[in-house]
């Protein structure tokens, strides 16, 4: 229950982060934008029991997540966004196992907060692009890819 509550807090504060991600020319540029948007908004959510401190100039220059990690999280967020549209349980099947994976990777509370924001940004992006209808083909595709499996 705590995970879902934490995610709802992230969702409430990342609408502006999603708006900061603009049309990118490449996947790398999109990941840079998502990571910077997450850093711009990290102060709006919690890092453990305390509110996260704003990102520093050094942190913006050398982010605490790699573009590869950002891309992995963003991809999972796209599936969660599609699952939400199709009324599938993305929380239990994707988000919670993904967060457990990152915790096992010894990510800090701050890195976990960024991961959560990036996931939400991706969810919002796909929902903006697709809208609210869930065609059968999309549901089948999302259903087949929704369960989180660590990339290795």
CSV table of N, CA and C in Angstrom, one decimal:
chain,number,residue,atom,x,y,z
A,1,UNK,N,0.8,-1.2,0.0
A,1,UNK,CA,0.0,0.0,0.0
A,1,UNK,C,0.9,1.3,0.0
A,2,UNK,N,2.0,1.2,0.7
A,2,UNK,CA,2.9,2.3,0.8
A,2,UNK,C,3.4,2.7,-0.6
A,3,UNK,N,3.7,1.7,-1.4
A,3,UNK,CA,4.3,1.9,-2.7
A,3,UNK,C,3.3,2.6,-3.6
A,4,UNK,N,2.0,2.1,-3.5
A,4,UNK,CA,1.0,2.8,-4.3
A,4,UNK,C,0.8,4.2,-3.9
A,5,UNK,N,0.8,4.5,-2.6
A,5,UNK,CA,0.6,5.9,-2.1
A,5,UNK,C,1.8,6.7,-2.6
A,6,UNK,N,3.0,6.2,-2.5
A,6,UNK,CA,4.2,6.9,-3.0
A,6,UNK,C,4.0,7.2,-4.5
A,7,UNK,N,3.5,6.2,-5.2
A,7,UNK,CA,3.4,6.5,-6.6
A,7,UNK,C,2.3,7.5,-6.9
A,8,UNK,N,1.3,7.5,-6.1
A,8,UNK,CA,0.2,8.6,-6.3
A,8,UNK,C,0.8,10.0,-6.1
A,9,UNK,N,1.7,10.1,-5.1
A,9,UNK,CA,2.3,11.4,-4.8
A,9,UNK,C,3.2,11.8,-6.0
A,10,UNK,N,3.9,10.8,-6.6
A,10,UNK,CA,4.8,11.1,-7.7
A,10,UNK,C,3.9,11.5,-8.9
A,11,UNK,N,2.8,10.9,-9.1
A,11,UNK,CA,1.9,11.2,-10.2
A,11,UNK,C,1.4,12.6,-10.1
A,12,UNK,N,1.1,13.0,-8.8
A,12,UNK,CA,0.5,14.3,-8.6
A,12,UNK,C,1.5,15.4,-8.9
A,13,UNK,N,2.8,15.1,-8.8
A,13,UNK,CA,3.8,16.2,-8.9
A,13,UNK,C,4.6,16.1,-10.2
A,14,UNK,N,4.3,15.1,-11.1
A,14,UNK,CA,5.1,15.0,-12.3
A,14,UNK,C,4.4,15.5,-13.6
A,15,UNK,N,3.2,16.0,-13.4
A,15,UNK,CA,2.5,16.5,-14.6
A,15,UNK,C,3.4,17.6,-15.3
A,16,UNK,N,4.0,18.5,-14.5
A,16,UNK,CA,4.8,19.5,-15.1
A,16,UNK,C,6.1,18.9,-15.7
A,17,UNK,N,6.6,17.8,-15.1
A,17,UNK,CA,7.8,17.2,-15.6
A,17,UNK,C,7.5,16.6,-17.0
A,18,UNK,N,6.3,16.0,-17.2
A,18,UNK,CA,5.9,15.5,-18.5
A,18,UNK,C,5.9,16.6,-19.5
A,19,UNK,N,5.4,17.7,-19.1
A,19,UNK,CA,5.3,18.8,-20.1
A,19,UNK,C,6.6,19.3,-20.5
A,20,UNK,N,7.7,19.1,-19.7
A,20,UNK,CA,9.0,19.5,-20.0
A,20,UNK,C,9.7,18.7,-21.1
A,21,UNK,N,9.2,17.5,-21.3
A,21,UNK,CA,9.8,16.6,-22.3
A,21,UNK,C,9.2,16.9,-23.6
A,22,UNK,N,10.0,17.4,-24.5
A,22,UNK,CA,9.5,17.9,-25.8
A,22,UNK,C,9.9,16.9,-26.9
A,23,UNK,N,9.5,17.2,-28.1
A,23,UNK,CA,9.8,16.3,-29.3
A,23,UNK,C,11.3,16.2,-29.4
A,24,UNK,N,11.8,15.0,-29.3
A,24,UNK,CA,13.3,14.8,-29.4
A,24,UNK,C,13.6,14.3,-30.8
A,25,UNK,N,14.8,14.5,-31.2
A,25,UNK,CA,15.3,14.1,-32.5
A,25,UNK,C,15.8,12.6,-32.4
A,26,UNK,N,16.2,12.2,-31.2
A,26,UNK,CA,16.7,10.8,-31.1
A,26,UNK,C,16.3,10.2,-29.7
A,27,UNK,N,16.5,8.9,-29.6
A,27,UNK,CA,16.2,8.3,-28.3
A,27,UNK,C,17.1,8.9,-27.2
A,28,UNK,N,18.3,9.1,-27.5
A,28,UNK,CA,19.3,9.6,-26.5
A,28,UNK,C,18.8,11.0,-26.1
A,29,UNK,N,18.4,11.8,-27.0
A,29,UNK,CA,17.9,13.2,-26.6
A,29,UNK,C,16.7,13.1,-25.8
A,30,UNK,N,15.8,12.2,-26.1
A,30,UNK,CA,14.5,12.0,-25.3
A,30,UNK,C,14.9,11.6,-23.9
A,31,UNK,N,15.9,10.7,-23.8
A,31,UNK,CA,16.3,10.2,-22.4
A,31,UNK,C,16.9,11.3,-21.7
A,32,UNK,N,17.7,12.1,-22.3
A,32,UNK,CA,18.3,13.3,-21.7
A,32,UNK,C,17.2,14.2,-21.2
A,33,UNK,N,16.2,14.5,-22.0
A,33,UNK,CA,15.1,15.4,-21.6
A,33,UNK,C,14.4,14.8,-20.4
A,34,UNK,N,14.1,13.5,-20.5
A,34,UNK,CA,13.3,12.9,-19.4
A,34,UNK,C,14.1,12.9,-18.1
A,35,UNK,N,15.4,12.7,-18.1
A,35,UNK,CA,16.3,12.7,-17.0
A,35,UNK,C,16.4,14.1,-16.4
A,36,UNK,N,16.5,15.1,-17.3
A,36,UNK,CA,16.6,16.5,-16.8
A,36,UNK,C,15.3,17.0,-16.2
A,37,UNK,N,14.2,16.5,-16.8
A,37,UNK,CA,12.8,16.9,-16.3
A,37,UNK,C,12.7,16.3,-14.9
A,38,UNK,N,13.1,15.0,-14.8
A,38,UNK,CA,13.0,14.4,-13.4
A,38,UNK,C,13.9,15.1,-12.4
A,39,UNK,N,15.1,15.5,-12.8
A,39,UNK,CA,15.9,16.3,-11.9
A,39,UNK,C,15.3,17.7,-11.6
A,40,UNK,N,14.7,18.3,-12.6
A,40,UNK,CA,14.0,19.6,-12.3
A,40,UNK,C,12.9,19.5,-11.3
A,41,UNK,N,12.3,18.3,-11.2
A,41,UNK,CA,11.1,18.1,-10.3
A,41,UNK,C,11.4,17.2,-9.1
A,42,UNK,N,12.6,16.8,-8.9
A,42,UNK,CA,12.9,15.9,-7.8
A,42,UNK,C,12.5,16.5,-6.4
A,43,UNK,N,12.6,17.8,-6.3
A,43,UNK,CA,12.3,18.4,-5.0
A,43,UNK,C,10.8,18.3,-4.7
A,44,UNK,N,9.9,17.9,-5.6
A,44,UNK,CA,8.5,17.8,-5.3
A,44,UNK,C,8.1,16.5,-4.7
A,45,UNK,N,9.0,15.5,-4.6
A,45,UNK,CA,8.6,14.2,-4.0
A,45,UNK,C,9.5,13.8,-2.9
A,46,UNK,N,9.3,12.7,-2.3
A,46,UNK,CA,10.1,12.3,-1.1
A,46,UNK,C,11.2,11.3,-1.5
A,47,UNK,N,12.3,11.5,-0.8
A,47,UNK,CA,13.5,10.6,-0.9
A,47,UNK,C,13.5,9.9,0.5
A,48,UNK,N,12.8,8.7,0.6
A,48,UNK,CA,12.7,8.1,1.8
A,48,UNK,C,11.6,8.8,2.6
A,49,UNK,N,11.9,9.2,3.9
A,49,UNK,CA,10.9,9.9,4.7
A,49,UNK,C,10.9,11.4,4.6
A,50,UNK,N,12.0,12.0,3.9
A,50,UNK,CA,12.1,13.4,3.8
A,50,UNK,C,11.9,13.8,2.3
A,51,UNK,N,11.5,15.1,2.1
A,51,UNK,CA,11.4,15.6,0.8
A,51,UNK,C,12.8,15.7,0.2
A,52,UNK,N,12.9,15.3,-1.1
A,52,UNK,CA,14.1,15.4,-1.8
A,52,UNK,C,14.6,16.8,-2.0
A,53,UNK,N,15.9,17.0,-1.9
A,53,UNK,CA,16.5,18.3,-2.1
A,53,UNK,C,16.5,18.6,-3.6
A,54,UNK,N,16.5,19.9,-4.0
A,54,UNK,CA,16.5,20.2,-5.4
A,54,UNK,C,17.9,19.7,-6.0
A,55,UNK,N,17.8,19.5,-7.3
A,55,UNK,CA,19.0,19.0,-8.0
A,55,UNK,C,20.1,20.1,-8.0
A,56,UNK,N,21.3,19.7,-7.8
A,56,UNK,CA,22.4,20.7,-7.9
A,56,UNK,C,22.9,20.8,-9.3
A,57,UNK,N,23.7,21.8,-9.6
A,57,UNK,CA,24.3,22.0,-10.9
A,57,UNK,C,25.2,20.8,-11.2
A,58,UNK,N,25.9,20.3,-10.3
A,58,UNK,CA,26.8,19.2,-10.5
A,58,UNK,C,26.0,17.9,-10.8
A,59,UNK,N,24.9,17.8,-10.1
A,59,UNK,CA,24.0,16.6,-10.4
A,59,UNK,C,23.4,16.7,-11.8
A,60,UNK,N,23.0,17.9,-12.2
A,60,UNK,CA,22.5,18.1,-13.6
A,60,UNK,C,23.6,17.7,-14.6
A,61,UNK,N,24.8,18.1,-14.3
A,61,UNK,CA,25.9,17.9,-15.2
A,61,UNK,C,26.3,16.4,-15.3
A,62,UNK,N,26.2,15.7,-14.1
A,62,UNK,CA,26.6,14.3,-14.0
A,62,UNK,C,25.4,13.6,-13.2
A,63,UNK,N,24.3,13.3,-13.9
A,63,UNK,CA,23.1,12.7,-13.3
A,63,UNK,C,23.4,11.4,-12.6
A,64,UNK,N,22.7,11.2,-11.5
A,64,UNK,CA,22.9,9.9,-10.8
A,64,UNK,C,22.3,8.7,-11.4
A,65,UNK,N,21.7,8.8,-12.6
A,65,UNK,CA,21.3,7.7,-13.4
A,65,UNK,C,21.9,7.8,-14.8
A,66,UNK,N,22.3,6.7,-15.4
A,66,UNK,CA,22.8,6.7,-16.7
A,66,UNK,C,21.7,6.8,-17.7
A,67,UNK,N,22.0,7.1,-19.0
A,67,UNK,CA,21.0,7.2,-20.0
A,67,UNK,C,20.5,5.8,-20.3
A,68,UNK,N,21.3,4.7,-20.1
A,68,UNK,CA,20.8,3.4,-20.3
A,68,UNK,C,19.8,3.0,-19.2
A,69,UNK,N,20.0,3.4,-18.0
A,69,UNK,CA,19.1,3.1,-16.9
A,69,UNK,C,17.8,3.9,-17.1
A,70,UNK,N,18.0,5.2,-17.5
A,70,UNK,CA,16.8,6.0,-17.9
A,70,UNK,C,16.0,5.4,-19.0
A,71,UNK,N,16.6,4.9,-20.0
A,71,UNK,CA,15.9,4.3,-21.1
A,71,UNK,C,15.1,3.0,-20.6
A,72,UNK,N,15.7,2.2,-19.8
A,72,UNK,CA,15.1,1.0,-19.3
A,72,UNK,C,13.8,1.4,-18.5
A,73,UNK,N,13.9,2.4,-17.6
A,73,UNK,CA,12.8,2.9,-16.8
A,73,UNK,C,11.7,3.5,-17.7
A,74,UNK,N,12.1,4.3,-18.6
A,74,UNK,CA,11.2,5.0,-19.6
A,74,UNK,C,10.4,3.9,-20.3
A,75,UNK,N,11.1,2.9,-20.8
A,75,UNK,CA,10.4,1.9,-21.6
A,75,UNK,C,9.4,1.1,-20.7
A,76,UNK,N,9.7,0.9,-19.5
A,76,UNK,CA,8.7,0.2,-18.6
A,76,UNK,C,7.6,1.2,-18.3
A,77,UNK,N,7.8,2.5,-18.2
A,77,UNK,CA,6.8,3.5,-18.0
A,77,UNK,C,5.8,3.5,-19.2
A,78,UNK,N,6.3,3.3,-20.4
A,78,UNK,CA,5.5,3.3,-21.6
A,78,UNK,C,4.5,2.1,-21.5
A,79,UNK,N,5.0,0.9,-21.1
A,79,UNK,CA,4.1,-0.2,-20.9
A,79,UNK,C,3.1,0.0,-19.8
A,80,UNK,N,3.5,0.6,-18.7
A,80,UNK,CA,2.6,0.9,-17.6
A,80,UNK,C,1.5,1.9,-18.1
A,81,UNK,N,1.9,2.9,-18.9
A,81,UNK,CA,0.9,3.8,-19.4
A,81,UNK,C,-0.1,3.1,-20.3
A,82,UNK,N,0.4,2.3,-21.2
A,82,UNK,CA,-0.5,1.5,-22.1
A,82,UNK,C,-1.4,0.6,-21.2
A,83,UNK,N,-0.8,0.0,-20.2
A,83,UNK,CA,-1.6,-0.9,-19.3
A,83,UNK,C,-2.7,-0.1,-18.6
A,84,UNK,N,-2.4,1.1,-18.2
A,84,UNK,CA,-3.3,1.9,-17.5
A,84,UNK,C,-4.5,2.2,-18.4
A,85,UNK,N,-4.2,2.6,-19.7
A,85,UNK,CA,-5.3,2.8,-20.6
A,85,UNK,C,-6.1,1.6,-20.8
A,86,UNK,N,-5.5,0.4,-20.8
A,86,UNK,CA,-6.3,-0.8,-21.1
A,86,UNK,C,-6.8,-1.4,-19.8
A,87,UNK,N,-6.6,-0.7,-18.7
A,87,UNK,CA,-7.1,-1.2,-17.4
A,87,UNK,C,-6.5,-2.5,-16.9
A,88,UNK,N,-5.2,-2.6,-17.1
A,88,UNK,CA,-4.4,-3.8,-16.7
A,88,UNK,C,-3.7,-3.3,-15.4
A,89,UNK,N,-3.4,-4.3,-14.5
A,89,UNK,CA,-2.7,-4.0,-13.3
A,89,UNK,C,-1.2,-3.7,-13.5
A,90,UNK,N,-0.9,-2.6,-13.9
A,90,UNK,CA,0.5,-2.2,-14.2
A,90,UNK,C,1.3,-2.1,-12.9
A,91,UNK,N,0.7,-1.7,-11.8
A,91,UNK,CA,1.4,-1.5,-10.5
A,91,UNK,C,2.0,-2.8,-10.0
A,92,UNK,N,1.2,-3.8,-9.9
A,92,UNK,CA,1.7,-5.1,-9.4
A,92,UNK,C,2.5,-5.9,-10.4
A,93,UNK,N,2.2,-5.7,-11.7
A,93,UNK,CA,2.9,-6.5,-12.7
A,93,UNK,C,4.2,-5.8,-13.2
A,94,UNK,N,4.3,-4.5,-13.1
A,94,UNK,CA,5.4,-3.8,-13.7
A,94,UNK,C,6.1,-2.9,-12.7
A,95,UNK,N,5.4,-1.9,-12.2
A,95,UNK,CA,6.0,-0.9,-11.4
A,95,UNK,C,6.6,-1.4,-10.1
A,96,UNK,N,5.9,-2.2,-9.3
A,96,UNK,CA,6.4,-2.7,-8.0
A,96,UNK,C,7.6,-3.6,-8.2
A,97,UNK,N,7.5,-4.6,-9.2
A,97,UNK,CA,8.7,-5.4,-9.4
A,97,UNK,C,9.9,-4.6,-9.9
A,98,UNK,N,9.6,-3.6,-10.8
A,98,UNK,CA,10.7,-2.8,-11.3
A,98,UNK,C,11.4,-2.1,-10.1
A,99,UNK,N,10.6,-1.5,-9.2
A,99,UNK,CA,11.2,-0.7,-8.1
A,99,UNK,C,12.0,-1.7,-7.2
A,100,UNK,N,11.4,-2.9,-7.0
A,100,UNK,CA,12.1,-3.9,-6.2
A,100,UNK,C,13.5,-4.3,-6.8
A,101,UNK,N,13.5,-4.4,-8.1
A,101,UNK,CA,14.7,-4.7,-8.8
A,101,UNK,C,15.8,-3.6,-8.6
A,102,UNK,N,15.4,-2.3,-8.7
A,102,UNK,CA,16.3,-1.2,-8.6
A,102,UNK,C,16.8,-1.1,-7.1
A,103,UNK,N,15.9,-1.5,-6.2
A,103,UNK,CA,16.4,-1.5,-4.8
A,103,UNK,C,17.4,-2.5,-4.6
A,104,UNK,N,17.3,-3.7,-5.2
A,104,UNK,CA,18.3,-4.8,-5.1
A,104,UNK,C,19.6,-4.3,-5.8
A,105,UNK,N,19.5,-3.4,-6.7
A,105,UNK,CA,20.7,-2.9,-7.4
A,105,UNK,C,21.4,-1.8,-6.5
A,106,UNK,N,20.9,-1.7,-5.3
A,106,UNK,CA,21.5,-0.7,-4.3
A,106,UNK,C,21.4,0.7,-4.7
A,107,UNK,N,20.3,1.1,-5.4
A,107,UNK,CA,20.1,2.5,-5.7
A,107,UNK,C,19.7,3.2,-4.5
A,108,UNK,N,20.1,4.5,-4.4
A,108,UNK,CA,19.8,5.3,-3.3
A,108,UNK,C,18.4,5.8,-3.3
A,109,UNK,N,17.9,6.3,-2.2
A,109,UNK,CA,16.5,6.9,-2.2
A,109,UNK,C,16.3,7.9,-3.3
A,110,UNK,N,17.4,8.7,-3.5
A,110,UNK,CA,17.3,9.8,-4.5
A,110,UNK,C,17.2,9.2,-5.9
A,111,UNK,N,18.0,8.2,-6.2
A,111,UNK,CA,17.9,7.5,-7.5
A,111,UNK,C,16.6,6.9,-7.7
A,112,UNK,N,16.0,6.2,-6.6
A,112,UNK,CA,14.7,5.6,-6.7
A,112,UNK,C,13.6,6.7,-7.0
A,113,UNK,N,13.8,7.8,-6.4
A,113,UNK,CA,12.8,8.9,-6.7
A,113,UNK,C,12.9,9.3,-8.1
A,114,UNK,N,14.1,9.4,-8.7
A,114,UNK,CA,14.2,9.8,-10.1
A,114,UNK,C,13.6,8.7,-11.0
A,115,UNK,N,13.9,7.4,-10.6
A,115,UNK,CA,13.3,6.3,-11.4
A,115,UNK,C,11.8,6.4,-11.4
A,116,UNK,N,11.2,6.7,-10.3
A,116,UNK,CA,9.7,6.8,-10.2
A,116,UNK,C,9.2,8.0,-11.0
A,117,UNK,N,9.9,9.1,-11.0
A,117,UNK,CA,9.5,10.3,-11.8
A,117,UNK,C,9.6,9.9,-13.3
A,118,UNK,N,10.7,9.3,-13.7
A,118,UNK,CA,10.9,9.0,-15.1
A,118,UNK,C,9.8,8.0,-15.6
A,119,UNK,N,9.5,7.1,-14.8
A,119,UNK,CA,8.4,6.1,-15.1
A,119,UNK,C,7.1,6.8,-15.3
A,120,UNK,N,6.8,7.8,-14.4
A,120,UNK,CA,5.6,8.5,-14.6
A,120,UNK,C,5.6,9.4,-15.8
A,121,UNK,N,6.7,10.0,-16.1
A,121,UNK,CA,6.8,10.9,-17.3
A,121,UNK,C,6.5,10.0,-18.5
A,122,UNK,N,7.0,8.8,-18.6
A,122,UNK,CA,6.8,8.0,-19.8
A,122,UNK,C,5.3,7.6,-19.8
A,123,UNK,N,4.7,7.3,-18.7
A,123,UNK,CA,3.3,6.9,-18.6
A,123,UNK,C,2.5,8.1,-19.2
A,124,UNK,N,2.8,9.3,-18.8
A,124,UNK,CA,2.0,10.4,-19.3
A,124,UNK,C,2.2,10.7,-20.7
A,125,UNK,N,3.4,10.4,-21.2
A,125,UNK,CA,3.7,10.6,-22.6
A,125,UNK,C,2.9,9.7,-23.5
A,126,UNK,N,2.9,8.4,-23.2
A,126,UNK,CA,2.1,7.5,-24.0
A,126,UNK,C,0.6,7.8,-23.9
A,127,UNK,N,0.2,8.2,-22.7
A,127,UNK,CA,-1.3,8.5,-22.5
A,127,UNK,C,-1.7,9.7,-23.4
A,128,UNK,N,-0.8,10.7,-23.5
A,128,UNK,CA,-1.0,11.9,-24.3
A,128,UNK,C,-1.1,11.5,-25.8
A,129,UNK,N,-0.2,10.6,-26.2
A,129,UNK,CA,-0.1,10.2,-27.6
A,129,UNK,C,-1.3,9.3,-28.0
A,130,UNK,N,-1.7,8.3,-27.1
A,130,UNK,CA,-2.6,7.3,-27.5
A,130,UNK,C,-4.1,7.7,-27.1
A,131,UNK,N,-4.2,8.5,-26.1
A,131,UNK,CA,-5.6,8.8,-25.6
A,131,UNK,C,-6.1,7.8,-24.7
A,132,UNK,N,-7.4,7.7,-24.6
A,132,UNK,CA,-8.0,6.8,-23.6
A,132,UNK,C,-8.6,5.5,-24.2
A,133,UNK,N,-8.5,5.3,-25.5
A,133,UNK,CA,-9.1,4.0,-26.1
A,133,UNK,C,-8.0,3.0,-26.1
A,134,UNK,N,-8.4,1.7,-25.9
A,134,UNK,CA,-7.6,0.6,-25.9
A,134,UNK,C,-8.0,-0.4,-26.9
A,135,UNK,N,-7.5,-0.3,-28.2
A,135,UNK,CA,-7.9,-1.3,-29.2
A,135,UNK,C,-7.4,-2.7,-28.8
A,136,UNK,N,-8.0,-3.7,-29.3
A,136,UNK,CA,-7.7,-5.1,-28.9
A,136,UNK,C,-6.2,-5.4,-29.2
A,137,UNK,N,-5.7,-4.9,-30.3
A,137,UNK,CA,-4.3,-5.2,-30.7
A,137,UNK,C,-3.4,-4.6,-29.7
A,138,UNK,N,-3.6,-3.4,-29.3
A,138,UNK,CA,-2.8,-2.7,-28.3
A,138,UNK,C,-2.8,-3.5,-27.0
A,139,UNK,N,-4.0,-3.8,-26.5
A,139,UNK,CA,-4.2,-4.6,-25.3
A,139,UNK,C,-3.4,-5.9,-25.3
A,140,UNK,N,-3.5,-6.6,-26.4
A,140,UNK,CA,-2.7,-7.8,-26.6
A,140,UNK,C,-1.2,-7.6,-26.5
A,141,UNK,N,-0.7,-6.6,-27.2
A,141,UNK,CA,0.7,-6.2,-27.2
A,141,UNK,C,1.2,-5.9,-25.8
A,142,UNK,N,0.4,-5.0,-25.1
A,142,UNK,CA,0.8,-4.5,-23.8
A,142,UNK,C,0.7,-5.7,-22.8
A,143,UNK,N,-0.3,-6.5,-22.9
A,143,UNK,CA,-0.5,-7.7,-22.0
A,143,UNK,C,0.7,-8.6,-22.1
A,144,UNK,N,1.2,-8.8,-23.3
A,144,UNK,CA,2.4,-9.7,-23.6
A,144,UNK,C,3.7,-9.2,-23.0
A,145,UNK,N,3.8,-7.9,-22.8
A,145,UNK,CA,5.1,-7.3,-22.4
A,145,UNK,C,5.0,-6.6,-21.1
A,146,UNK,N,3.9,-6.7,-20.4
A,146,UNK,CA,3.7,-5.9,-19.2
A,146,UNK,C,4.6,-6.4,-18.0
A,147,UNK,N,4.6,-7.7,-17.8
A,147,UNK,CA,5.3,-8.3,-16.7
A,147,UNK,C,6.8,-7.9,-16.7
A,148,UNK,N,7.3,-7.3,-15.6
A,148,UNK,CA,8.6,-6.8,-15.5
A,148,UNK,C,9.6,-8.0,-15.5
A,149,UNK,N,10.6,-7.9,-16.3
A,149,UNK,CA,11.7,-8.9,-16.3
A,149,UNK,C,13.0,-8.0,-16.4
A,150,UNK,N,13.9,-8.2,-15.5
A,150,UNK,CA,15.1,-7.4,-15.6
A,150,UNK,C,15.9,-7.6,-16.9
A,151,UNK,N,16.4,-6.5,-17.4
A,151,UNK,CA,17.2,-6.6,-18.6
A,151,UNK,C,18.6,-6.9,-18.2
A,152,UNK,N,19.2,-7.7,-19.0
A,152,UNK,CA,20.6,-8.1,-18.6
A,152,UNK,C,21.4,-8.4,-19.7
